CSV table of C-alpha atoms and ligand atoms in Angstrom, one decimal:
chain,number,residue,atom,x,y,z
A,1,UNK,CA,16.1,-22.6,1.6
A,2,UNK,CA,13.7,-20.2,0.1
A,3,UNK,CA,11.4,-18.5,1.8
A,4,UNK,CA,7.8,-17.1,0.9
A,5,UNK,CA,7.8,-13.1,1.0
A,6,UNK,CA,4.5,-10.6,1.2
A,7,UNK,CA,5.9,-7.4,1.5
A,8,UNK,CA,2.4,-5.4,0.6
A,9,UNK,CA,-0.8,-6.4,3.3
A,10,UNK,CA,-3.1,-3.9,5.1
A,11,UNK,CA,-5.0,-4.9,8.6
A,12,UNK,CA,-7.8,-2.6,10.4
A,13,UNK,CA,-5.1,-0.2,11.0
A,14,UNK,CA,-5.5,1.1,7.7
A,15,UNK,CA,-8.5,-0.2,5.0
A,16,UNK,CA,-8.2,-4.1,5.7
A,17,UNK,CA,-10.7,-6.3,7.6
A,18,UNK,CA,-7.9,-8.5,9.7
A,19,UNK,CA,-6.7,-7.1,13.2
A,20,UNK,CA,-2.8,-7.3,12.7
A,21,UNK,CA,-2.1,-10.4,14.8
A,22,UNK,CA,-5.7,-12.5,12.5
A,23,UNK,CA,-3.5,-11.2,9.6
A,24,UNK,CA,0.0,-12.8,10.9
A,25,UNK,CA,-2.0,-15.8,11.8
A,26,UNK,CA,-3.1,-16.3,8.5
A,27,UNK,CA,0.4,-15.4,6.6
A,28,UNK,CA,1.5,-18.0,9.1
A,29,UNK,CA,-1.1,-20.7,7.7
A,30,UNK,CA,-0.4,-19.9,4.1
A,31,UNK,CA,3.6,-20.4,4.6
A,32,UNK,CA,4.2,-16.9,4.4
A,33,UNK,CA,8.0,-16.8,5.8
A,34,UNK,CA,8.3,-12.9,5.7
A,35,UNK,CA,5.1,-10.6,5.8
A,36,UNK,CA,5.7,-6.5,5.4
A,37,UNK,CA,2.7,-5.3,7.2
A,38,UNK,CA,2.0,-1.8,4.8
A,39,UNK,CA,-0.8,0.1,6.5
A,40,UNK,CA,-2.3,3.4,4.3
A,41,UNK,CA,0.0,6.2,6.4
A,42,UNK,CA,0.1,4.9,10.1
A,43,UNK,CA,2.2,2.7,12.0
A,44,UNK,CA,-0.7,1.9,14.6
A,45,UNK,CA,-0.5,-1.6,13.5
A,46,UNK,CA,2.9,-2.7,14.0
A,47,UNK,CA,3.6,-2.9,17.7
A,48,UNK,CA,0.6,-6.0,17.5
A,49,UNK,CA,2.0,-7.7,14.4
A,50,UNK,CA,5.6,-7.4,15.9
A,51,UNK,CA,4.6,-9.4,19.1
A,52,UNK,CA,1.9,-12.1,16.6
A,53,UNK,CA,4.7,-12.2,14.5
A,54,UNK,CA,7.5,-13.2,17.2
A,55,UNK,CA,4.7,-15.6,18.7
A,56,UNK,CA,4.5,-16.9,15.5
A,57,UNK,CA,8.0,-17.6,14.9
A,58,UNK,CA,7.1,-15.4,11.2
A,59,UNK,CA,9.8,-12.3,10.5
A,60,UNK,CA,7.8,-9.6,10.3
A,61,UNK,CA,9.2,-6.2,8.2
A,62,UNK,CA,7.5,-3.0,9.5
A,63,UNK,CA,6.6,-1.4,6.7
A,64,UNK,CA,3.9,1.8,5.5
A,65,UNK,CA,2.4,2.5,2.5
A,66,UNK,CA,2.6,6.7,1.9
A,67,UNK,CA,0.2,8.0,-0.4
A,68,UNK,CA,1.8,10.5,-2.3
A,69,UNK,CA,0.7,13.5,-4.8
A,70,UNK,CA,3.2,13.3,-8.0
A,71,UNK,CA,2.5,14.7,-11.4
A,72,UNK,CA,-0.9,15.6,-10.6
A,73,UNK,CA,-1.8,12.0,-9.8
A,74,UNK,CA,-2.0,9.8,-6.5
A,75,UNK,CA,0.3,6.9,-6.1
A,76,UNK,CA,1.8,4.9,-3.2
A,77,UNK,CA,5.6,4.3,-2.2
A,78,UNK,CA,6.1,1.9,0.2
A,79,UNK,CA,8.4,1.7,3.0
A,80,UNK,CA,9.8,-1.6,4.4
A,81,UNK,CA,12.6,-1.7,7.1
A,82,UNK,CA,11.9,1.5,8.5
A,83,UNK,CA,12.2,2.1,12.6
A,84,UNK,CA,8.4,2.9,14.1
A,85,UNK,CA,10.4,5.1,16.7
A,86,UNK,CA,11.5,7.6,14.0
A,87,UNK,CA,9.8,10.9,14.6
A,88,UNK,CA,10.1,12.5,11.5
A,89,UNK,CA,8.5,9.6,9.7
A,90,UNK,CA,5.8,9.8,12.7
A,91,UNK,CA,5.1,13.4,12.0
A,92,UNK,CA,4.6,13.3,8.1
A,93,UNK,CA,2.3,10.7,8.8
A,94,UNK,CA,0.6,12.5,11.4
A,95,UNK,CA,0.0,14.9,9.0
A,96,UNK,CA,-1.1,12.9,6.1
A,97,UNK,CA,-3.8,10.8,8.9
A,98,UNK,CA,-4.9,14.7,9.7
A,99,UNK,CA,-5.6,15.3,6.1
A,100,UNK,CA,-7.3,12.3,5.8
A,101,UNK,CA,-9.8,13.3,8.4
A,102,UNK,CA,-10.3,16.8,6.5
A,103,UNK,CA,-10.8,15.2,3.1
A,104,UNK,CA,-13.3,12.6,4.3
A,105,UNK,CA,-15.3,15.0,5.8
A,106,UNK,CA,-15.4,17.3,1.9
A,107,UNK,CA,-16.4,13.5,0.6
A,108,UNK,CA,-18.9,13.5,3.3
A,109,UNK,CA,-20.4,16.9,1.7
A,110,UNK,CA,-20.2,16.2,-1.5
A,111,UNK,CA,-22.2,12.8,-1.0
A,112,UNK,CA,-24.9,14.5,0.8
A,113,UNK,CA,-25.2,17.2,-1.9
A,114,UNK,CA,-26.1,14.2,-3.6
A,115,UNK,CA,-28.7,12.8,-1.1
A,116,UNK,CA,-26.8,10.4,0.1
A,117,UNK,CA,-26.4,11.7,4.3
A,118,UNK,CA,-24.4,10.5,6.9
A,119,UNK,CA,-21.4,9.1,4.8
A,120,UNK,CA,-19.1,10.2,6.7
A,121,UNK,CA,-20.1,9.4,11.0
A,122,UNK,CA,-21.0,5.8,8.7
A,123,UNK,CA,-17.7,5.5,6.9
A,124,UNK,CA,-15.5,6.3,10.4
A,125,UNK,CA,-17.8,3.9,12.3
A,126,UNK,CA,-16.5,1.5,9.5
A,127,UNK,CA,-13.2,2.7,10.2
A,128,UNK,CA,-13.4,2.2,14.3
A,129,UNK,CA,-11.9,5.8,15.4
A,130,UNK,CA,-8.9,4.6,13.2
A,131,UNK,CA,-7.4,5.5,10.0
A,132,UNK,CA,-10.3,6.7,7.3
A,133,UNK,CA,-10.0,6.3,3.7
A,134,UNK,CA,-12.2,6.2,0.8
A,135,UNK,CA,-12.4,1.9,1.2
A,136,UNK,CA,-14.5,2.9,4.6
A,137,UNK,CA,-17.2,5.1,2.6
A,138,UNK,CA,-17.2,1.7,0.0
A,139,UNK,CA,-17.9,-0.2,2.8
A,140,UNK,CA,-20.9,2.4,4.1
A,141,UNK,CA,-22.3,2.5,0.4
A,142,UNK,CA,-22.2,-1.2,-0.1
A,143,UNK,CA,-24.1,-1.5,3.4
A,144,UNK,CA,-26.8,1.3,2.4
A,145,UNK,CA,-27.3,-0.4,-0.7
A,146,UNK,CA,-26.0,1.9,-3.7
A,147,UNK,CA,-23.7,-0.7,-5.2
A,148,UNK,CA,-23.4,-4.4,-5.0
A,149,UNK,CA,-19.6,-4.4,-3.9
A,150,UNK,CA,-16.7,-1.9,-2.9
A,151,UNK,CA,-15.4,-2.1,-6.7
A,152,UNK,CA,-19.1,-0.6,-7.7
A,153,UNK,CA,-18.5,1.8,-5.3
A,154,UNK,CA,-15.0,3.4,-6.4
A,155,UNK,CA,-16.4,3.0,-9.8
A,156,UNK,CA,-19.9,5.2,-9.3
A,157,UNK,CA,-18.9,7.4,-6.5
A,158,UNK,CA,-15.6,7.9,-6.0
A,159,UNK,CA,-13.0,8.1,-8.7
A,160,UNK,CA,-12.3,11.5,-10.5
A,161,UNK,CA,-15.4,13.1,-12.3
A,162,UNK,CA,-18.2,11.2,-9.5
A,163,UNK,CA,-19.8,12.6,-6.8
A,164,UNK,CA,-17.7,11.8,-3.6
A,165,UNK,CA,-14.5,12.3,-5.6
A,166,UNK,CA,-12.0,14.8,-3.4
A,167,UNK,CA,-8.4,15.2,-5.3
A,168,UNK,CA,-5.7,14.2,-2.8
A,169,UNK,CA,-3.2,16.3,-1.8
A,170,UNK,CA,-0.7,14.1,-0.1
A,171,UNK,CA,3.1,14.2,0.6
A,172,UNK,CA,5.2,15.1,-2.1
A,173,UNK,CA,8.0,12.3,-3.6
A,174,UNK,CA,10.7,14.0,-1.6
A,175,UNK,CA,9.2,14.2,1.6
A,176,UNK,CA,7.9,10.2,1.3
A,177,UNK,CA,10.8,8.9,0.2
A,178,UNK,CA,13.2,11.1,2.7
A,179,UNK,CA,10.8,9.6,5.8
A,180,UNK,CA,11.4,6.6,4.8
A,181,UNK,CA,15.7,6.6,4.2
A,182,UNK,CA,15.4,8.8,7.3
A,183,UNK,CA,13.5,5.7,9.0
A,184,UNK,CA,16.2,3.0,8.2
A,185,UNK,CA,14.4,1.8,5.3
A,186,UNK,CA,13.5,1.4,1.8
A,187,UNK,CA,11.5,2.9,-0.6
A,188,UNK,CA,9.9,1.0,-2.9
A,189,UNK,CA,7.8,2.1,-5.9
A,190,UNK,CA,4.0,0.4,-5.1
A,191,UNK,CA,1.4,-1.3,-7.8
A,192,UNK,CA,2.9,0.6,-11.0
A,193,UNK,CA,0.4,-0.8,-12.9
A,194,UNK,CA,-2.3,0.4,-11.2
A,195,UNK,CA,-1.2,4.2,-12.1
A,196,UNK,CA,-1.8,3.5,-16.1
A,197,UNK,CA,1.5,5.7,-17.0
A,198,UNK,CA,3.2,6.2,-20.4
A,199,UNK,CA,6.3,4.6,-20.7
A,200,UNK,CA,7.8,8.0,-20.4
A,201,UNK,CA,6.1,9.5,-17.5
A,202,UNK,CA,6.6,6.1,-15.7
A,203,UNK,CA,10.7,6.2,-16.5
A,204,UNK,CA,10.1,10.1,-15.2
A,205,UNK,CA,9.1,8.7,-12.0
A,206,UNK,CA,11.6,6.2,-11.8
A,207,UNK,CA,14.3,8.6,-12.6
A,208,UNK,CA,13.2,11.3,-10.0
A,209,UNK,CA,12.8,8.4,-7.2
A,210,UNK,CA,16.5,6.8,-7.7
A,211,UNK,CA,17.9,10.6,-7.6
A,212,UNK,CA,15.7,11.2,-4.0
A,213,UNK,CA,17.3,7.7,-2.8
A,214,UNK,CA,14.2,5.4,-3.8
A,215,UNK,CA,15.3,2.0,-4.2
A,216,UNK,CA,13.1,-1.0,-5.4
A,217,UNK,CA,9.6,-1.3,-7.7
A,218,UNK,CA,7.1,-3.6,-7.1
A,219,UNK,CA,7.1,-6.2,-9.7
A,220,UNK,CA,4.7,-9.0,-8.5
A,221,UNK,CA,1.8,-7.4,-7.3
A,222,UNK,CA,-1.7,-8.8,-6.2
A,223,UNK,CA,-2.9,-5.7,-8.6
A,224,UNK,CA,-0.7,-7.0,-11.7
A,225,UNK,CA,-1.3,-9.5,-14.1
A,226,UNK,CA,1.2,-11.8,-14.8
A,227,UNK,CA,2.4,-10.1,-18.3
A,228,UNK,CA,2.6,-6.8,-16.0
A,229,UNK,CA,5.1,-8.5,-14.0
A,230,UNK,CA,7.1,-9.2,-17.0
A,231,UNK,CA,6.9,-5.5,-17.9
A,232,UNK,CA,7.9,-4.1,-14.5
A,233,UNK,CA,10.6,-6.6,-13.7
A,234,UNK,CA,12.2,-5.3,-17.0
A,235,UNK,CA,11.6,-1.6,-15.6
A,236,UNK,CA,13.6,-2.7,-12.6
A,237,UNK,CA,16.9,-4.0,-14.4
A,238,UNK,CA,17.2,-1.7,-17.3
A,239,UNK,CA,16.6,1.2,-14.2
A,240,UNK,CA,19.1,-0.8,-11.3
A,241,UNK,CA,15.6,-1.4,-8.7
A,242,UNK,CA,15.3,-4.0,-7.0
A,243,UNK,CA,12.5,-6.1,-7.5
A,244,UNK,CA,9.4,-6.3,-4.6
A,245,UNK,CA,6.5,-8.7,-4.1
A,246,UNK,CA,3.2,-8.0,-2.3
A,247,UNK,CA,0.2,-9.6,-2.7
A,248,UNK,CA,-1.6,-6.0,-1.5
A,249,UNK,CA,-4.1,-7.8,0.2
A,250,UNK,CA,-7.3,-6.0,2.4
A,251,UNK,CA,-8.5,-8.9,3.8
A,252,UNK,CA,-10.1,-12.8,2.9
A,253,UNK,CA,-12.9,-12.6,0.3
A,254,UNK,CA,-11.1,-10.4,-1.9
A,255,UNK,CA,-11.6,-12.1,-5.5
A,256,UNK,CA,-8.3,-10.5,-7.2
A,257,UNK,CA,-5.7,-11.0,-4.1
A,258,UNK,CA,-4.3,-13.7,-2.2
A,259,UNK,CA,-2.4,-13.4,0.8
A,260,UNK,CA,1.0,-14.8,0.2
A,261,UNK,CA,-0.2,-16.2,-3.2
A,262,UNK,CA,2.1,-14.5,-6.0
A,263,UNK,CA,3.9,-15.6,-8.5
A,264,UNK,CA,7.6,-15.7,-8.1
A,265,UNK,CA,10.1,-13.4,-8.9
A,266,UNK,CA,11.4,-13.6,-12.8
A,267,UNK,CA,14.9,-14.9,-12.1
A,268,UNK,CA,16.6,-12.2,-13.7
A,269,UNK,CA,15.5,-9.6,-10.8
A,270,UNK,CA,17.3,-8.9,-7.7
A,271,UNK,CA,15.2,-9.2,-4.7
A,272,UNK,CA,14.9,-5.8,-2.2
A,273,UNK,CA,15.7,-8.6,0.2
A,274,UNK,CA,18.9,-9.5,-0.9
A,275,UNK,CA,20.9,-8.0,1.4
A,276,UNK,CA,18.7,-8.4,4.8
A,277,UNK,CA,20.1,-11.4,5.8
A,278,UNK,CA,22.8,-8.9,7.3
A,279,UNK,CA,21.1,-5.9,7.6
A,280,UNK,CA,17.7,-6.2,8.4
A,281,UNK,CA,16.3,-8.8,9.4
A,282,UNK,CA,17.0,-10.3,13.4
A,283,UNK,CA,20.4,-12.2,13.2
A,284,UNK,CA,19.1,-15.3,15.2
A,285,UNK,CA,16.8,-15.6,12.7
A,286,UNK,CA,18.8,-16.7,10.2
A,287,UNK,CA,21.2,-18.5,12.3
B,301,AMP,P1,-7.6,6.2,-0.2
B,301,AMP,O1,-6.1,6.0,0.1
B,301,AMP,O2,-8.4,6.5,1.0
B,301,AMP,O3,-7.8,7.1,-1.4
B,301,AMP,O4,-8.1,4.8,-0.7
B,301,AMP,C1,-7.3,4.0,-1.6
B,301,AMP,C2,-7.7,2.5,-1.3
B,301,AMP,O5,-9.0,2.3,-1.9
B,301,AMP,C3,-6.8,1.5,-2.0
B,301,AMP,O6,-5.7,1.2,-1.2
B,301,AMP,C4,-7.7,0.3,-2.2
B,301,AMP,O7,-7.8,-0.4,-0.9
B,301,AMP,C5,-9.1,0.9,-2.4
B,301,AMP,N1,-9.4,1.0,-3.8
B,301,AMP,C6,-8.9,1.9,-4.7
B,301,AMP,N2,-9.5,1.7,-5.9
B,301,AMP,C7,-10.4,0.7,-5.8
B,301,AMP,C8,-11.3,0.0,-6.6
B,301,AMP,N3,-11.5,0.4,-7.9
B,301,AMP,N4,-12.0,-1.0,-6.1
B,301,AMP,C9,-11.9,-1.4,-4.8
B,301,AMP,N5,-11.1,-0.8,-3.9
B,301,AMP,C10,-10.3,0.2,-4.4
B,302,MN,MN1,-6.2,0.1,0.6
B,303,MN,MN1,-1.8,1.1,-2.9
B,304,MN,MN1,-1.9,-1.3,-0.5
């Protein structure tokens, strides 16, 4: 039988709208077999998606999504698999959820410089005392009127060169992808599209992730479009990664991404989850 993965979804543990166990419920109604749930640098939402999940008779892979700093650029490496109990993985992202505090209070500042006050108390009442991230000022923006959506947002305010931009300065490659192999899991190379790379600095990446232990890039991604896919599956069998597929998704309403609505694999990939039938994934399960 073949089953229906998402191995890329947020809940208000991170920047999505859905409480973990409204986002299992709805994986659950769209046939979603197996659901990663990836929160931005926290593992807050697991321990409610694990019990949803086992209500809901759904496997559930706890996962993260670590924002790390690499050749002067942000990107994301997921980890799927890993053990919530881990401390080392804990601490790193205690740290990164500390330096997200500190940075959203410099966006804070440089928004009022602009005249726009209060962005930050109004993005962390967005964010409920949780996690804060940059989605949470979108939301505060959108609600006081200076765009028409989140996208207008990132677009005016908050990208490199606007007003509210901060450059990150997250964990290094090393340190994400050790946290995670150190957790039990494994690392997987998020959105690659989304980072607009040249060819060589995107097989640099690649090259410097398998040597650290990194295992699988994302190939169908809610963030890709279907010749994308093509591309990256490519990537991931001339380079030996295995092949994931996450719809990213942030909540319903989203125009671009669909939970558990992806494409499938190309057929010449192999899967990240061909081997957790024995490994990791609960046995009865699959009995
Ligand atoms: P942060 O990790 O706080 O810097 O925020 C990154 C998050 O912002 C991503 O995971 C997306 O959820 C969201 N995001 C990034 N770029 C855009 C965009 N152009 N439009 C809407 N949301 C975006
Ligand atoms: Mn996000
Ligand atoms: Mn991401
Ligand atoms: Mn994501």
């Amino acid at each position: 039988m073949s089953r229906k993965y998402d191995l890329h979804t947020h809940s208000t543990a991170s920047d999505g709208t859905l409480t973990p166990p409204e986002l299992i419920a709805l994986a659950a109604a769209k046939g979603v077999d197996v659901l990663a749930l990836t929160d931005h640098d926290t593992l807050a939402g697991l321990a409610a998606a694990r019990m949803a999940a086992d209500a809901a008779g759904l496997i559930l892979s706890p996962g993260v999504e670590i924002s790390v700093t690499w050749g002067g650029r942000t990107i994301h490496i997921i980890g799927l698999g890993i053990d919530p109990r881990n401390q080392a993985l804990c601490a790193g992202l205690a740290g990164l959820s500390a330096y997200r505090r500190r940075r959203a209070e410099a966006i804070g500042q440089r928004l009022a410089k602009e005249g726009i006050e209060g962005a930050f108390e109004g993005a962390r009442a967005f964010s409920n005392g949780r996690l804060i991230g940059r989605t949470h000022f979108a939301r505060f923006l959108v609600q006081r009127g200076y765009a028409s959506d989140e996208r207008e947002v990132f677009k005016h305010y908050l990208v490199k060169g606007k007003p509210g931009h901060v450059a990150g300065d997250w964990a290094s490659l090393e340190a994400a992808v050790g946290w995670i192999r150190g957790a039990g899991g494994q690392a997987v190379i998020a959105h690659p599209g989304r980072y607009h790379f040249t060819r060589a600095k995107l097989l640099r990446l690649i090259g410097e992730f398998r040597v650290l232990g990194g295992v699988g890039i994302e190939v169908v991604s809610g963030s890709h479009t279907r010749d994308e896919c093509l591309l990256f599956a490519r990537y991931a069998q001339e380079n030996r990664l295995l092949a994931s597929v996450g719809s990213d998704f942030h909540g319903p309403g989203n125009p671009w991404t669909e939970l558990g609505g992806m494409a499938p694999l190309p057929s010449f990939c192999t899967p990240i989850w061909a081997d957790w039938e024995e490994q990791r994934l609960p046995r009865a399960v699959f009995e």
